[in-house]
Amino acid sequence: MTLRLGRLADAPGMLAIERTSFSDPWSLRSFEKLLSAPHAHIVVDASEQTIDGFVVLLLAADEAEIANIAVAPARRGTGLGRTLLATALEEARVRGVRSVFLEVRPSNTPALALYRSAGFAEVGRRRRYYAAPVEDALVMSAALAP
């Protein structure tokens, strides 16, 4: 596992994982914009010229959002997702963030288990938030200790 900050050149590799992970994936342009955005902190796991996983943390004052986290199919179940999430939460803590939010499909039981084990709890629901297939989003939040 080799974690580092994401670079613009990582966008195609991130997109490839995104397409295998989600039914309504982000676009290449979305990744490119975020990799250049000052409010985004993106960490990738890169090994031998490939991206095996990534996390996108968006920062705003004392709040943050885990906007995206995905792991390549071959690396799922290895703890990489947990490591990426922990890395993003530590970065948020260092930057003075007090609470972190995210949205997740109720049907995504592996992600729900991961988020709950990291201290996230459901705080709301966004009706029909996801497309392809249409599904609500659970809004989850975790408080960070200073």
PDB file of C-alpha atoms in Angstrom, residues 3-91:
ATOM      1  CA  LEU A   3      -0.735   6.286  -0.148  1.00  0.00           C
ATOM      2  CA  ARG A   4      -0.031   9.700  -1.609  1.00  0.00           C
ATOM      3  CA  LEU A   5      -1.847  12.852  -2.640  1.00  0.00           C
ATOM      4  CA  GLY A   6      -3.752  12.552  -5.888  1.00  0.00           C
ATOM      5  CA  ARG A   7      -2.405  14.215  -9.026  1.00  0.00           C
ATOM      6  CA  LEU A   8      -4.087  15.241 -12.252  1.00  0.00           C
ATOM      7  CA  ALA A   9      -2.457  12.276 -14.008  1.00  0.00           C
ATOM      8  CA  ASP A  10      -4.364   9.963 -11.614  1.00  0.00           C
ATOM      9  CA  ALA A  11      -7.782  10.968 -12.976  1.00  0.00           C
ATOM     10  CA  PRO A  12      -8.042   8.168 -15.604  1.00  0.00           C
ATOM     11  CA  GLY A  13      -7.119   5.513 -13.028  1.00  0.00           C
ATOM     12  CA  MET A  14      -9.607   6.929 -10.560  1.00  0.00           C
ATOM     13  CA  LEU A  15     -12.277   6.937 -13.263  1.00  0.00           C
ATOM     14  CA  ALA A  16     -11.606   3.272 -14.039  1.00  0.00           C
ATOM     15  CA  ILE A  17     -12.233   2.337 -10.396  1.00  0.00           C
ATOM     16  CA  GLU A  18     -15.259   4.621 -10.262  1.00  0.00           C
ATOM     17  CA  ARG A  19     -16.815   2.833 -13.241  1.00  0.00           C
ATOM     18  CA  THR A  20     -16.396  -0.598 -11.607  1.00  0.00           C
ATOM     19  CA  SER A  21     -17.715   0.671  -8.280  1.00  0.00           C
ATOM     20  CA  PHE A  22     -20.793   2.759  -9.020  1.00  0.00           C
ATOM     21  CA  SER A  23     -23.782   2.484 -11.336  1.00  0.00           C
ATOM     22  CA  ASP A  24     -23.823   6.262 -11.932  1.00  0.00           C
ATOM     23  CA  PRO A  25     -20.095   7.159 -12.010  1.00  0.00           C
ATOM     24  CA  TRP A  26     -18.509  10.575 -11.910  1.00  0.00           C
ATOM     25  CA  SER A  27     -16.991  11.857 -15.146  1.00  0.00           C
ATOM     26  CA  LEU A  28     -13.319  12.259 -15.988  1.00  0.00           C
ATOM     27  CA  ARG A  29     -13.861  16.024 -15.949  1.00  0.00           C
ATOM     28  CA  SER A  30     -15.245  15.833 -12.390  1.00  0.00           C
ATOM     29  CA  PHE A  31     -12.086  14.099 -11.200  1.00  0.00           C
ATOM     30  CA  GLU A  32      -9.865  16.550 -13.068  1.00  0.00           C
ATOM     31  CA  LYS A  33     -11.639  19.542 -11.539  1.00  0.00           C
ATOM     32  CA  LEU A  34     -11.431  18.154  -8.009  1.00  0.00           C
ATOM     33  CA  LEU A  35      -7.766  17.215  -8.362  1.00  0.00           C
ATOM     34  CA  SER A  36      -7.122  20.918  -9.020  1.00  0.00           C
ATOM     35  CA  ALA A  37      -9.519  22.325  -6.409  1.00  0.00           C
ATOM     36  CA  PRO A  38      -8.045  23.961  -3.296  1.00  0.00           C
ATOM     37  CA  HIS A  39     -10.902  22.742  -1.077  1.00  0.00           C
ATOM     38  CA  ALA A  40     -10.398  19.081  -2.068  1.00  0.00           C
ATOM     39  CA  HIS A  41      -7.975  16.700  -0.414  1.00  0.00           C
ATOM     40  CA  ILE A  42      -7.595  13.538  -2.488  1.00  0.00           C
ATOM     41  CA  VAL A  43      -5.540  10.539  -1.449  1.00  0.00           C
ATOM     42  CA  VAL A  44      -4.818   7.603  -3.742  1.00  0.00           C
ATOM     43  CA  ASP A  45      -3.252   4.208  -3.250  1.00  0.00           C
ATOM     44  CA  ALA A  46      -0.861   3.836  -6.157  1.00  0.00           C
ATOM     45  CA  SER A  47       1.151   0.728  -6.917  1.00  0.00           C
ATOM     46  CA  GLU A  48       3.150  -0.057 -10.048  1.00  0.00           C
ATOM     47  CA  GLN A  49       1.608   2.627 -12.244  1.00  0.00           C
ATOM     48  CA  THR A  50      -1.974   1.787 -11.219  1.00  0.00           C
ATOM     49  CA  ILE A  51      -4.441   3.367  -8.846  1.00  0.00           C
ATOM     50  CA  ASP A  52      -5.956   0.795  -6.480  1.00  0.00           C
ATOM     51  CA  GLY A  53      -8.203   3.117  -4.490  1.00  0.00           C
ATOM     52  CA  PHE A  54      -8.952   6.714  -3.635  1.00  0.00           C
ATOM     53  CA  VAL A  55     -10.808   8.980  -1.257  1.00  0.00           C
ATOM     54  CA  VAL A  56     -12.096  12.493  -1.953  1.00  0.00           C
ATOM     55  CA  LEU A  57     -12.432  14.772   1.066  1.00  0.00           C
ATOM     56  CA  LEU A  58     -14.055  18.176   0.553  1.00  0.00           C
ATOM     57  CA  LEU A  59     -13.304  20.809   3.193  1.00  0.00           C
ATOM     58  CA  ALA A  60     -15.386  23.834   4.192  1.00  0.00           C
ATOM     59  CA  ALA A  61     -14.512  25.710   7.406  1.00  0.00           C
ATOM     60  CA  ASP A  62     -14.953  23.278  10.308  1.00  0.00           C
ATOM     61  CA  GLU A  63     -16.933  20.715   8.299  1.00  0.00           C
ATOM     62  CA  ALA A  64     -15.944  18.195   5.654  1.00  0.00           C
ATOM     63  CA  GLU A  65     -17.558  15.686   3.345  1.00  0.00           C
ATOM     64  CA  ILE A  66     -16.324  12.310   2.209  1.00  0.00           C
ATOM     65  CA  ALA A  67     -17.511  12.916  -1.337  1.00  0.00           C
ATOM     66  CA  ASN A  68     -16.215   9.667  -2.798  1.00  0.00           C
ATOM     67  CA  ILE A  69     -14.288   6.595  -1.762  1.00  0.00           C
ATOM     68  CA  ALA A  70     -13.677   3.570  -3.960  1.00  0.00           C
ATOM     69  CA  VAL A  71     -11.373   0.571  -4.137  1.00  0.00           C
ATOM     70  CA  ALA A  72     -10.485  -1.540  -7.176  1.00  0.00           C
ATOM     71  CA  PRO A  73     -12.311  -4.882  -7.175  1.00  0.00           C
ATOM     72  CA  ALA A  74      -9.081  -6.876  -6.741  1.00  0.00           C
ATOM     73  CA  ARG A  75      -8.249  -4.922  -3.556  1.00  0.00           C
ATOM     74  CA  ARG A  76     -11.660  -5.033  -1.869  1.00  0.00           C
ATOM     75  CA  GLY A  77     -11.689  -6.786   1.471  1.00  0.00           C
ATOM     76  CA  THR A  78      -8.015  -6.028   2.138  1.00  0.00           C
ATOM     77  CA  GLY A  79      -8.538  -3.076   4.490  1.00  0.00           C
ATOM     78  CA  LEU A  80      -7.649  -0.482   1.863  1.00  0.00           C
ATOM     79  CA  GLY A  81     -11.032   1.258   2.131  1.00  0.00           C
ATOM     80  CA  ARG A  82     -10.657   1.455   5.921  1.00  0.00           C
ATOM     81  CA  THR A  83      -7.150   2.893   5.535  1.00  0.00           C
ATOM     82  CA  LEU A  84      -8.276   5.486   2.988  1.00  0.00           C
ATOM     83  CA  LEU A  85     -11.168   6.545   5.229  1.00  0.00           C
ATOM     84  CA  ALA A  86      -8.910   6.788   8.295  1.00  0.00           C
ATOM     85  CA  THR A  87      -6.409   8.860   6.309  1.00  0.00           C
ATOM     86  CA  ALA A  88      -9.132  11.298   5.213  1.00  0.00           C
ATOM     87  CA  LEU A  89     -10.502  11.597   8.757  1.00  0.00           C
ATOM     88  CA  GLU A  90      -7.033  12.288  10.152  1.00  0.00           C
ATOM     89  CA  GLU A  91      -6.481  15.009   7.538  1.00  0.00           C
TER      90      GLU A  91
END
